[in-house]
């Protein structure tokens, strides 16, 4: 397995993805390569922002790397908050983001939503993308103490919210886990 940098500053993402990676898979994080800055996210789609972060790290630090960008897409809101998921209520405050979404959906019956993760791998200067989608519904209130971000209001098919899943269960089924599995399969098949 190649040695790769995971281009993220989000410790929750590092924890989740690390649990899934095989033991012979060596990842470094941004601090290991001396990158202490916010990664650029200036585009209007999850795919482009994911690619932008990976490209920035690959070019600036001359490393093979992967990044990921995730958004929550709500059907009744035409895919909102989507690429704006992190800053939906103005800053990176998960509680405020969830409160804003719950308020917008207060009188809305269609609660269908999906999480979408796009992982971008830059390997030997070539770009690859892997997508993971998980469908669910937006609940009426926050429930659960695990996970992060919108997990407390994302209701799974079995009625639990994502925040009611312990991390080892989340990494079996999540949007990020689906995309990560595709990344691992790809890397396992490299010559
Ligand atoms: P970003 O990919 O770090 O820009 O995250 C976008 C937004 O989605 C942030 O508000 C995150 O907290 C949220 N988010 C990302 N991944 C997850 C997840 O696995 N569960 C719930 N919310 C998430």
PDB file of N, CA, C and O and ligand atoms in Angstrom, residues 10 13 41 53 68-70 85-86 92 97 115 148-151 170 175-176, ligand 1:
ATOM      1  N   UNK A  10     -10.001  17.822  10.090  1.00  0.00           N
ATOM      2  CA  UNK A  10     -11.121  17.393  10.918  1.00  0.00           C
ATOM      3  C   UNK A  10     -10.774  16.075  11.643  1.00  0.00           C
ATOM      4  O   UNK A  10     -10.695  15.017  11.022  1.00  0.00           O
ATOM      5  N   UNK A  13     -13.061  13.012  11.087  1.00  0.00           N
ATOM      6  CA  UNK A  13     -12.869  12.297   9.821  1.00  0.00           C
ATOM      7  C   UNK A  13     -11.642  11.390   9.904  1.00  0.00           C
ATOM      8  O   UNK A  13     -11.657  10.259   9.418  1.00  0.00           O
ATOM      9  N   UNK A  41     -11.550  25.985   0.056  1.00  0.00           N
ATOM     10  CA  UNK A  41     -12.830  25.377  -0.384  1.00  0.00           C
ATOM     11  C   UNK A  41     -13.626  26.505  -1.012  1.00  0.00           C
ATOM     12  O   UNK A  41     -14.491  27.090  -0.370  1.00  0.00           O
ATOM     13  N   UNK A  53      -9.072  20.748  -2.337  1.00  0.00           N
ATOM     14  CA  UNK A  53      -8.267  20.501  -1.127  1.00  0.00           C
ATOM     15  C   UNK A  53      -7.115  19.540  -1.430  1.00  0.00           C
ATOM     16  O   UNK A  53      -5.975  19.772  -1.033  1.00  0.00           O
ATOM     17  N   UNK A  68     -11.343  14.678   1.540  1.00  0.00           N
ATOM     18  CA  UNK A  68     -12.761  14.369   1.358  1.00  0.00           C
ATOM     19  C   UNK A  68     -13.601  15.579   1.675  1.00  0.00           C
ATOM     20  O   UNK A  68     -13.216  16.425   2.481  1.00  0.00           O
ATOM     21  N   UNK A  69     -14.734  15.677   0.999  1.00  0.00           N
ATOM     22  CA  UNK A  69     -15.684  16.727   1.297  1.00  0.00           C
ATOM     23  C   UNK A  69     -17.048  16.063   1.411  1.00  0.00           C
ATOM     24  O   UNK A  69     -17.380  15.168   0.637  1.00  0.00           O
ATOM     25  N   UNK A  70     -17.795  16.495   2.404  1.00  0.00           N
ATOM     26  CA  UNK A  70     -19.093  15.874   2.671  1.00  0.00           C
ATOM     27  C   UNK A  70     -20.162  16.941   2.759  1.00  0.00           C
ATOM     28  O   UNK A  70     -19.914  18.039   3.249  1.00  0.00           O
ATOM     29  N   UNK A  85     -22.938  22.980   3.772  1.00  0.00           N
ATOM     30  CA  UNK A  85     -23.280  22.301   5.033  1.00  0.00           C
ATOM     31  C   UNK A  85     -22.503  22.834   6.234  1.00  0.00           C
ATOM     32  O   UNK A  85     -23.072  23.020   7.314  1.00  0.00           O
ATOM     33  N   UNK A  86     -21.214  23.080   6.064  1.00  0.00           N
ATOM     34  CA  UNK A  86     -20.390  23.494   7.213  1.00  0.00           C
ATOM     35  C   UNK A  86     -20.778  24.884   7.711  1.00  0.00           C
ATOM     36  O   UNK A  86     -20.730  25.166   8.913  1.00  0.00           O
ATOM     37  N   UNK A  92     -19.016  27.513  11.615  1.00  0.00           N
ATOM     38  CA  UNK A  92     -18.933  26.047  11.679  1.00  0.00           C
ATOM     39  C   UNK A  92     -19.527  25.520  12.986  1.00  0.00           C
ATOM     40  O   UNK A  92     -18.881  24.767  13.695  1.00  0.00           O
ATOM     41  N   UNK A  97     -26.291  24.947  12.877  1.00  0.00           N
ATOM     42  CA  UNK A  97     -26.629  24.412  11.552  1.00  0.00           C
ATOM     43  C   UNK A  97     -27.865  23.516  11.641  1.00  0.00           C
ATOM     44  O   UNK A  97     -28.790  23.620  10.826  1.00  0.00           O
ATOM     45  N   UNK A 115     -26.555  11.965   2.860  1.00  0.00           N
ATOM     46  CA  UNK A 115     -25.195  12.447   3.026  1.00  0.00           C
ATOM     47  C   UNK A 115     -24.415  12.033   1.796  1.00  0.00           C
ATOM     48  O   UNK A 115     -24.535  10.895   1.327  1.00  0.00           O
ATOM     49  N   UNK A 148     -20.750  13.410  14.859  1.00  0.00           N
ATOM     50  CA  UNK A 148     -20.505  14.853  14.817  1.00  0.00           C
ATOM     51  C   UNK A 148     -21.401  15.474  13.745  1.00  0.00           C
ATOM     52  O   UNK A 148     -22.173  14.773  13.081  1.00  0.00           O
ATOM     53  N   UNK A 149     -21.276  16.787  13.592  1.00  0.00           N
ATOM     54  CA  UNK A 149     -22.024  17.489  12.539  1.00  0.00           C
ATOM     55  C   UNK A 149     -23.527  17.252  12.642  1.00  0.00           C
ATOM     56  O   UNK A 149     -24.136  17.411  13.708  1.00  0.00           O
ATOM     57  N   UNK A 150     -24.123  16.842  11.531  1.00  0.00           N
ATOM     58  CA  UNK A 150     -25.579  16.676  11.456  1.00  0.00           C
ATOM     59  C   UNK A 150     -26.052  15.302  11.943  1.00  0.00           C
ATOM     60  O   UNK A 150     -27.235  14.981  11.813  1.00  0.00           O
ATOM     61  N   UNK A 151     -25.157  14.483  12.465  1.00  0.00           N
ATOM     62  CA  UNK A 151     -25.532  13.118  12.867  1.00  0.00           C
ATOM     63  C   UNK A 151     -26.777  13.050  13.774  1.00  0.00           C
ATOM     64  O   UNK A 151     -27.607  12.152  13.592  1.00  0.00           O
ATOM     65  N   UNK A 170     -20.880   3.169  12.947  1.00  0.00           N
ATOM     66  CA  UNK A 170     -20.961   4.202  11.901  1.00  0.00           C
ATOM     67  C   UNK A 170     -20.014   3.881  10.754  1.00  0.00           C
ATOM     68  O   UNK A 170     -20.360   4.055   9.590  1.00  0.00           O
ATOM     69  N   UNK A 175     -21.827   7.114   4.680  1.00  0.00           N
ATOM     70  CA  UNK A 175     -21.430   7.703   3.399  1.00  0.00           C
ATOM     71  C   UNK A 175     -19.901   7.723   3.259  1.00  0.00           C
ATOM     72  O   UNK A 175     -19.342   7.344   2.251  1.00  0.00           O
ATOM     73  N   UNK A 176     -19.234   8.143   4.336  1.00  0.00           N
ATOM     74  CA  UNK A 176     -17.763   8.227   4.302  1.00  0.00           C
ATOM     75  C   UNK A 176     -17.171   6.824   4.185  1.00  0.00           C
ATOM     76  O   UNK A 176     -16.193   6.601   3.468  1.00  0.00           O
TER      77      UNK A 176
HETATM   78  P1  LIG B   1     -16.755  19.301   5.526  1.00  0.00           P
HETATM   79  O1  LIG B   1     -16.713  18.153   4.581  1.00  0.00           O
HETATM   80  O2  LIG B   1     -15.747  19.163   6.624  1.00  0.00           O
HETATM   81  O3  LIG B   1     -16.732  20.630   4.834  1.00  0.00           O
HETATM   82  O4  LIG B   1     -18.136  19.172   6.292  1.00  0.00           O
HETATM   83  C1  LIG B   1     -19.322  19.726   5.824  1.00  0.00           C
HETATM   84  C2  LIG B   1     -20.360  19.739   6.904  1.00  0.00           C
HETATM   85  O5  LIG B   1     -20.966  18.458   6.984  1.00  0.00           O
HETATM   86  C3  LIG B   1     -19.877  20.080   8.305  1.00  0.00           C
HETATM   87  O6  LIG B   1     -20.875  20.829   8.939  1.00  0.00           O
HETATM   88  C4  LIG B   1     -19.715  18.737   8.949  1.00  0.00           C
HETATM   89  O7  LIG B   1     -19.900  18.800  10.350  1.00  0.00           O
HETATM   90  C5  LIG B   1     -20.832  17.960   8.289  1.00  0.00           C
HETATM   91  N1  LIG B   1     -20.454  16.553   8.200  1.00  0.00           N
HETATM   92  C6  LIG B   1     -19.398  16.029   7.533  1.00  0.00           C
HETATM   93  N2  LIG B   1     -19.353  14.701   7.714  1.00  0.00           N
HETATM   94  C7  LIG B   1     -20.408  14.394   8.501  1.00  0.00           C
HETATM   95  C8  LIG B   1     -20.873  13.179   9.053  1.00  0.00           C
HETATM   96  O8  LIG B   1     -20.308  12.089   8.872  1.00  0.00           O
HETATM   97  N3  LIG B   1     -21.991  13.266   9.802  1.00  0.00           N
HETATM   98  C9  LIG B   1     -22.640  14.442  10.043  1.00  0.00           C
HETATM   99  N4  LIG B   1     -22.238  15.603   9.573  1.00  0.00           N
HETATM  100  C10 LIG B   1     -21.119  15.574   8.807  1.00  0.00           C
END
